[in-house]
Short mmCIF file of N, CA, C and O in Angstrom, two decimals:
data_model
loop_
_atom_site.label_atom_id
_atom_site.label_comp_id
_atom_site.label_asym_id
_atom_site.label_seq_id
_atom_site.Cartn_x
_atom_site.Cartn_y
_atom_site.Cartn_z
N MET C 67 153.40 121.60 57.43
CA MET C 67 152.47 120.62 57.94
C MET C 67 152.14 119.61 56.85
O MET C 67 151.94 119.97 55.70
N ASP C 68 152.08 118.36 57.25
CA ASP C 68 151.84 117.29 56.30
C ASP C 68 150.34 117.03 56.22
O ASP C 68 149.71 116.58 57.17
N VAL C 69 149.75 117.32 55.08
CA VAL C 69 148.31 117.19 54.88
C VAL C 69 147.88 115.74 54.96
O VAL C 69 146.83 115.41 55.54
N GLU C 70 148.71 114.84 54.43
CA GLU C 70 148.35 113.42 54.47
C GLU C 70 148.27 112.91 55.89
O GLU C 70 147.34 112.17 56.26
N LYS C 71 149.25 113.27 56.74
CA LYS C 71 149.24 112.84 58.14
C LYS C 71 148.04 113.43 58.88
O LYS C 71 147.42 112.77 59.71
N THR C 72 147.72 114.65 58.56
CA THR C 72 146.58 115.31 59.20
C THR C 72 145.30 114.59 58.80
O THR C 72 144.43 114.31 59.65
N MET C 73 145.17 114.28 57.53
CA MET C 73 143.98 113.58 57.04
C MET C 73 143.89 112.19 57.69
O MET C 73 142.83 111.74 58.10
N GLU C 74 145.04 111.50 57.75
CA GLU C 74 145.08 110.18 58.36
C GLU C 74 144.66 110.26 59.83
O GLU C 74 143.89 109.43 60.33
N PHE C 75 145.18 111.27 60.53
CA PHE C 75 144.84 111.47 61.95
C PHE C 75 143.33 111.72 62.11
O PHE C 75 142.68 111.13 62.96
N ILE C 76 142.78 112.56 61.25
CA ILE C 76 141.34 112.88 61.32
C ILE C 76 140.52 111.63 61.05
O ILE C 76 139.54 111.35 61.74
N LEU C 77 140.92 110.83 60.05
CA LEU C 77 140.18 109.61 59.73
C LEU C 77 140.27 108.60 60.87
O LEU C 77 139.29 107.93 61.19
N GLU C 78 141.44 108.49 61.50
CA GLU C 78 141.59 107.59 62.65
C GLU C 78 140.69 108.04 63.81
O GLU C 78 140.04 107.22 64.46
N GLN C 79 140.68 109.33 64.06
CA GLN C 79 139.84 109.87 65.13
C GLN C 79 138.37 109.64 64.84
O GLN C 79 137.58 109.29 65.73
N GLN C 80 138.00 109.83 63.60
CA GLN C 80 136.61 109.61 63.21
C GLN C 80 136.24 108.13 63.36
O GLN C 80 135.17 107.80 63.85
N ALA C 81 137.15 107.23 62.98
CA ALA C 81 136.89 105.79 63.11
C ALA C 81 136.76 105.42 64.60
O ALA C 81 135.88 104.64 64.97
N ARG C 82 137.64 105.96 65.44
CA ARG C 82 137.54 105.71 66.89
C ARG C 82 136.22 106.23 67.45
O ARG C 82 135.58 105.56 68.25
N PHE C 83 135.88 107.44 67.00
CA PHE C 83 134.62 108.03 67.47
C PHE C 83 133.44 107.15 67.06
O PHE C 83 132.55 106.87 67.88
N GLU C 84 133.41 106.68 65.83
CA GLU C 84 132.32 105.84 65.36
C GLU C 84 132.27 104.51 66.11
O GLU C 84 131.19 104.03 66.46
N ALA C 85 133.44 103.93 66.38
CA ALA C 85 133.48 102.68 67.13
C ALA C 85 132.98 102.90 68.56
O ALA C 85 132.19 102.11 69.09
N ASN C 86 133.44 103.99 69.17
CA ASN C 86 132.98 104.32 70.53
C ASN C 86 131.48 104.61 70.54
O ASN C 86 130.76 104.18 71.46
N PHE C 87 131.02 105.32 69.54
CA PHE C 87 129.60 105.65 69.47
C PHE C 87 128.77 104.39 69.27
O PHE C 87 127.69 104.24 69.87
N ALA C 88 129.27 103.44 68.46
CA ALA C 88 128.55 102.17 68.24
C ALA C 88 128.46 101.41 69.56
O ALA C 88 127.41 100.85 69.89
N ARG C 89 129.58 101.37 70.33
CA ARG C 89 129.54 100.71 71.64
C ARG C 89 128.57 101.43 72.58
O ARG C 89 127.84 100.79 73.34
N PHE C 90 128.55 102.75 72.50
CA PHE C 90 127.63 103.55 73.31
C PHE C 90 126.18 103.20 72.95
O PHE C 90 125.35 103.00 73.85
N GLU C 91 125.88 103.11 71.66
CA GLU C 91 124.52 102.77 71.24
C GLU C 91 124.13 101.38 71.72
O GLU C 91 122.99 101.17 72.16
N VAL C 92 125.05 100.41 71.64
CA VAL C 92 124.77 99.06 72.12
C VAL C 92 124.50 99.11 73.62
O VAL C 92 123.54 98.51 74.12
N GLY C 93 125.33 99.84 74.34
CA GLY C 93 125.14 99.98 75.79
C GLY C 93 123.82 100.64 76.12
O GLY C 93 123.13 100.22 77.07
N MET C 94 123.46 101.65 75.37
CA MET C 94 122.18 102.34 75.60
C MET C 94 121.00 101.41 75.32
O MET C 94 120.02 101.42 76.05
N GLU C 95 121.11 100.60 74.28
CA GLU C 95 120.03 99.65 73.97
C GLU C 95 119.90 98.62 75.09
O GLU C 95 118.79 98.29 75.51
N GLU C 96 121.03 98.13 75.58
CA GLU C 96 121.00 97.19 76.71
C GLU C 96 120.38 97.85 77.93
O GLU C 96 119.59 97.24 78.65
N LEU C 97 120.74 99.10 78.15
CA LEU C 97 120.19 99.84 79.28
C LEU C 97 118.68 100.04 79.12
O LEU C 97 117.92 99.87 80.08
N ARG C 98 118.24 100.36 77.91
CA ARG C 98 116.80 100.52 77.65
C ARG C 98 116.05 99.21 77.92
O ARG C 98 115.00 99.21 78.56
N GLN C 99 116.61 98.12 77.44
CA GLN C 99 115.96 96.82 77.65
C GLN C 99 115.93 96.47 79.13
O GLN C 99 114.92 95.98 79.64
N SER C 100 117.02 96.73 79.81
CA SER C 100 117.06 96.47 81.25
C SER C 100 116.04 97.33 81.99
O SER C 100 115.35 96.87 82.90
N HIS C 101 115.94 98.59 81.58
CA HIS C 101 114.99 99.51 82.19
C HIS C 101 113.55 99.03 81.96
O HIS C 101 112.72 99.05 82.88
N GLN C 102 113.26 98.59 80.74
CA GLN C 102 111.92 98.08 80.44
C GLN C 102 111.61 96.83 81.27
O GLN C 102 110.50 96.67 81.78
N ALA C 103 112.59 95.94 81.39
CA ALA C 103 112.39 94.73 82.20
C ALA C 103 112.15 95.11 83.66
O ALA C 103 111.29 94.52 84.33
N THR C 104 112.89 96.09 84.14
CA THR C 104 112.71 96.55 85.52
C THR C 104 111.32 97.15 85.71
O THR C 104 110.65 96.87 86.72
N GLU C 105 110.87 97.94 84.75
CA GLU C 105 109.53 98.52 84.83
C GLU C 105 108.46 97.43 84.84
O GLU C 105 107.50 97.51 85.62
N ARG C 106 108.62 96.40 84.01
CA ARG C 106 107.65 95.30 84.00
C ARG C 106 107.64 94.60 85.35
O ARG C 106 106.57 94.27 85.89
N LEU C 107 108.81 94.37 85.90
CA LEU C 107 108.91 93.71 87.20
C LEU C 107 108.27 94.56 88.29
O LEU C 107 107.51 94.04 89.12
N VAL C 108 108.52 95.85 88.28
CA VAL C 108 107.93 96.74 89.29
C VAL C 108 106.41 96.75 89.17
O VAL C 108 105.70 96.66 90.18
N ARG C 109 105.91 96.81 87.94
CA ARG C 109 104.44 96.77 87.75
C ARG C 109 103.86 95.45 88.26
O ARG C 109 102.82 95.42 88.91
N ARG C 110 104.54 94.36 87.96
CA ARG C 110 104.05 93.04 88.42
C ARG C 110 104.07 92.96 89.94
O ARG C 110 103.10 92.50 90.56
N LEU C 111 105.15 93.43 90.54
CA LEU C 111 105.22 93.42 92.00
C LEU C 111 104.16 94.32 92.62
O LEU C 111 103.57 93.98 93.65
N ALA C 112 103.89 95.44 91.98
CA ALA C 112 102.85 96.34 92.48
C ALA C 112 101.48 95.67 92.42
O ALA C 112 100.69 95.76 93.36
N ARG C 113 101.20 94.97 91.31
CA ARG C 113 99.92 94.26 91.20
C ARG C 113 99.81 93.17 92.26
O ARG C 113 98.78 93.00 92.90
N LEU C 114 100.90 92.41 92.43
CA LEU C 114 100.89 91.35 93.44
C LEU C 114 100.72 91.93 94.84
O LEU C 114 99.97 91.39 95.66
N GLY C 115 101.41 93.03 95.10
CA GLY C 115 101.29 93.67 96.41
C GLY C 115 99.87 94.17 96.65
O GLY C 115 99.33 94.00 97.75
N ALA C 116 99.28 94.76 95.63
CA ALA C 116 97.91 95.25 95.77
C ALA C 116 96.94 94.09 96.01
O ALA C 116 96.03 94.19 96.83
N ALA C 117 97.16 92.98 95.30
CA ALA C 117 96.30 91.81 95.49
C ALA C 117 96.44 91.26 96.91
O ALA C 117 95.45 90.90 97.55
N ARG C 118 97.66 91.23 97.40
CA ARG C 118 97.87 90.75 98.78
C ARG C 118 97.22 91.68 99.79
O ARG C 118 96.67 91.22 100.79
N LEU C 119 97.31 92.97 99.54
CA LEU C 119 96.66 93.92 100.46
C LEU C 119 95.15 93.72 100.47
O LEU C 119 94.52 93.75 101.53
N ARG C 120 94.57 93.50 99.28
CA ARG C 120 93.13 93.26 99.23
C ARG C 120 92.77 91.99 100.00
O ARG C 120 91.80 91.97 100.76
N GLU C 121 93.57 90.94 99.82
CA GLU C 121 93.32 89.69 100.54
C GLU C 121 93.47 89.89 102.05
O GLU C 121 92.67 89.40 102.84
N HIS C 122 94.48 90.63 102.43
CA HIS C 122 94.69 90.93 103.85
C HIS C 122 93.51 91.71 104.42
O HIS C 122 93.04 91.41 105.52
N ASP C 123 93.03 92.69 103.67
CA ASP C 123 91.87 93.47 104.13
C ASP C 123 90.64 92.58 104.29
O ASP C 123 89.89 92.71 105.26
N LYS C 124 90.44 91.65 103.34
CA LYS C 124 89.30 90.73 103.46
C LYS C 124 89.42 89.89 104.72
O LYS C 124 88.44 89.72 105.46
N ARG C 125 90.62 89.36 104.95
CA ARG C 125 90.81 88.52 106.13
C ARG C 125 90.64 89.34 107.40
O ARG C 125 90.04 88.85 108.37
N ALA C 126 91.15 90.55 107.42
CA ALA C 126 91.00 91.40 108.59
C ALA C 126 89.53 91.69 108.85
O ALA C 126 89.07 91.66 110.00
N ASP C 127 88.78 91.95 107.78
CA ASP C 127 87.34 92.19 107.93
C ASP C 127 86.63 90.96 108.49
O ASP C 127 85.77 91.07 109.36
N MET C 128 87.01 89.77 107.99
CA MET C 128 86.40 88.55 108.50
C MET C 128 86.71 88.37 109.99
O MET C 128 85.83 88.02 110.77
N HIS C 129 87.96 88.65 110.37
CA HIS C 129 88.33 88.52 111.78
C HIS C 129 87.57 89.53 112.64
O HIS C 129 87.13 89.20 113.75
N GLU C 130 87.43 90.74 112.14
CA GLU C 130 86.67 91.75 112.88
C GLU C 130 85.23 91.31 113.08
O GLU C 130 84.66 91.46 114.16
N GLU C 131 84.63 90.75 112.04
CA GLU C 131 83.24 90.27 112.15
C GLU C 131 83.15 89.14 113.17
O GLU C 131 82.21 89.10 113.98
N ARG C 132 84.12 88.22 113.14
CA ARG C 132 84.11 87.12 114.11
C ARG C 132 84.27 87.65 115.54
O ARG C 132 83.61 87.18 116.46
N ILE C 133 85.17 88.63 115.70
CA ILE C 133 85.38 89.20 117.04
C ILE C 133 84.11 89.88 117.53
O ILE C 133 83.71 89.70 118.69
N LYS C 134 83.47 90.64 116.66
CA LYS C 134 82.22 91.30 117.05
C LYS C 134 81.16 90.28 117.44
O LYS C 134 80.44 90.46 118.42
N ALA C 135 81.05 89.20 116.65
CA ALA C 135 80.07 88.16 116.95
C ALA C 135 80.39 87.50 118.28
O ALA C 135 79.49 87.24 119.10
N MET C 136 81.68 87.25 118.53
CA MET C 136 82.08 86.63 119.79
C MET C 136 81.81 87.57 120.97
O MET C 136 81.35 87.13 122.04
N GLU C 137 82.08 88.87 120.78
CA GLU C 137 81.80 89.83 121.84
C GLU C 137 80.31 89.90 122.12
O GLU C 137 79.89 89.97 123.29
N HIS C 138 79.51 89.88 121.07
CA HIS C 138 78.06 89.91 121.23
C HIS C 138 77.60 88.66 121.99
O HIS C 138 76.78 88.76 122.92
N GLN C 139 78.13 87.48 121.59
CA GLN C 139 77.77 86.24 122.26
C GLN C 139 78.21 86.27 123.73
O GLN C 139 77.48 85.83 124.62
N ARG C 140 79.40 86.79 123.99
CA ARG C 140 79.90 86.86 125.37
C ARG C 140 78.99 87.76 126.22
O ARG C 140 78.64 87.42 127.35
N GLU C 141 78.58 88.87 125.65
CA GLU C 141 77.69 89.78 126.39
C GLU C 141 76.34 89.11 126.65
O GLU C 141 75.77 89.22 127.73
N GLN C 142 75.83 88.41 125.66
CA GLN C 142 74.57 87.69 125.83
C GLN C 142 74.72 86.61 126.90
O GLN C 142 73.84 86.47 127.77
N ASP C 143 75.82 85.87 126.87
CA ASP C 143 76.08 84.84 127.89
C ASP C 143 76.20 85.46 129.28
O ASP C 143 75.70 84.91 130.26
N ARG C 144 76.85 86.62 129.35
CA ARG C 144 76.99 87.30 130.64
C ARG C 144 75.62 87.68 131.21
O ARG C 144 75.33 87.47 132.38
N ARG C 145 74.77 88.23 130.33
CA ARG C 145 73.43 88.62 130.77
C ARG C 145 72.64 87.40 131.23
O ARG C 145 71.96 87.44 132.26
N GLU C 146 72.71 86.31 130.48
CA GLU C 146 72.00 85.09 130.86
C GLU C 146 72.52 84.54 132.19
O GLU C 146 71.73 84.09 133.02
N PHE C 147 73.83 84.60 132.38
CA PHE C 147 74.40 84.11 133.63
C PHE C 147 73.98 84.99 134.80
O PHE C 147 73.66 84.49 135.89
N GLN C 148 73.97 86.30 134.58
CA GLN C 148 73.51 87.23 135.62
C GLN C 148 72.05 86.94 135.98
O GLN C 148 71.67 86.95 137.16
N ALA C 149 71.24 86.67 134.96
CA ALA C 149 69.83 86.35 135.21
C ALA C 149 69.72 85.04 135.99
O ALA C 149 68.90 84.92 136.93
N PHE C 150 70.53 84.05 135.62
CA PHE C 150 70.54 82.78 136.35
C PHE C 150 70.93 83.00 137.80
O PHE C 150 70.29 82.47 138.73
N LEU C 151 72.01 83.79 138.02
CA LEU C 151 72.43 84.05 139.40
C LEU C 151 71.33 84.74 140.20
O LEU C 151 71.12 84.44 141.37
N GLN C 152 70.65 85.68 139.55
CA GLN C 152 69.57 86.37 140.23
C GLN C 152 68.45 85.40 140.59
O GLN C 152 67.93 85.42 141.72
N ARG C 153 68.06 84.52 139.67
CA ARG C 153 67.04 83.52 139.95
C ARG C 153 67.48 82.58 141.07
O ARG C 153 66.71 82.24 141.96
N PHE C 154 68.74 82.16 141.00
CA PHE C 154 69.27 81.26 142.03
C PHE C 154 69.29 81.95 143.40
O PHE C 154 68.89 81.35 144.41
N ASP C 155 69.70 83.22 143.42
CA ASP C 155 69.71 83.98 144.66
C ASP C 155 68.28 84.11 145.20
O ASP C 155 68.04 83.91 146.40
N ASP C 156 67.35 84.41 144.30
CA ASP C 156 65.95 84.51 144.71
C ASP C 156 65.45 83.17 145.27
O ASP C 156 64.74 83.12 146.28
N PHE C 157 65.85 82.08 144.62
CA PHE C 157 65.48 80.75 145.08
C PHE C 157 66.03 80.49 146.48
O PHE C 157 65.30 80.01 147.37
N LEU C 158 67.32 80.78 146.67
CA LEU C 158 67.94 80.55 147.98
C LEU C 158 67.28 81.40 149.06
O LEU C 158 67.04 80.94 150.17
N ARG C 159 67.00 82.64 148.74
CA ARG C 159 66.35 83.51 149.72
C ARG C 159 64.97 82.97 150.06
O ARG C 159 64.53 83.03 151.20
N GLY C 160 64.27 82.42 149.07
CA GLY C 160 62.96 81.85 149.29
C GLY C 160 63.03 80.58 150.16
O GLY C 160 62.13 80.29 150.95
N GLN C 161 64.10 79.83 150.02
CA GLN C 161 64.28 78.61 150.80
C GLN C 161 64.52 78.90 152.27
O GLN C 161 64.06 78.18 153.14
N ARG C 162 65.22 79.98 152.56
CA ARG C 162 65.53 80.33 153.95
C ARG C 162 64.30 80.95 154.64
O ARG C 162 64.20 80.93 155.83
N GLY C 163 63.52 81.59 153.86
CA GLY C 163 62.31 82.19 154.38
C GLY C 163 62.52 83.51 155.09
O GLY C 163 61.57 84.18 155.47
N ASP C 164 63.76 83.96 155.28
CA ASP C 164 63.97 85.22 155.98
C ASP C 164 64.30 86.37 155.05
O ASP C 164 64.45 87.51 155.48
N GLY C 165 64.51 86.05 153.78
CA GLY C 165 64.79 87.10 152.84
C GLY C 165 66.25 87.56 152.88
O GLY C 165 66.61 88.50 152.25
N HIS C 166 67.06 86.91 153.71
CA HIS C 166 68.48 87.30 153.78
C HIS C 166 69.37 86.17 153.37
O HIS C 166 69.50 85.13 153.70
#
């Protein structure tokens, strides 16, 4: 066995390994940076989403309040109209004098 060739082979393999490992480290660093950027983006999107949900809830609450107020007003108008009809009916019955 040729010791020089064996040594040369081992040194070549070690150089290849180191070159591959250096590329691996560069790739891992790029991956780490990409991962951090993705995490920042996800956090930002989560904050924006939460803010939009809060705004949506506020608007929904405002609409609910308006609907309740409108329903209350409609009920009040209905009662007033019923009272008017009753007064008008009483008036008409009084005009005929027969109560019918």
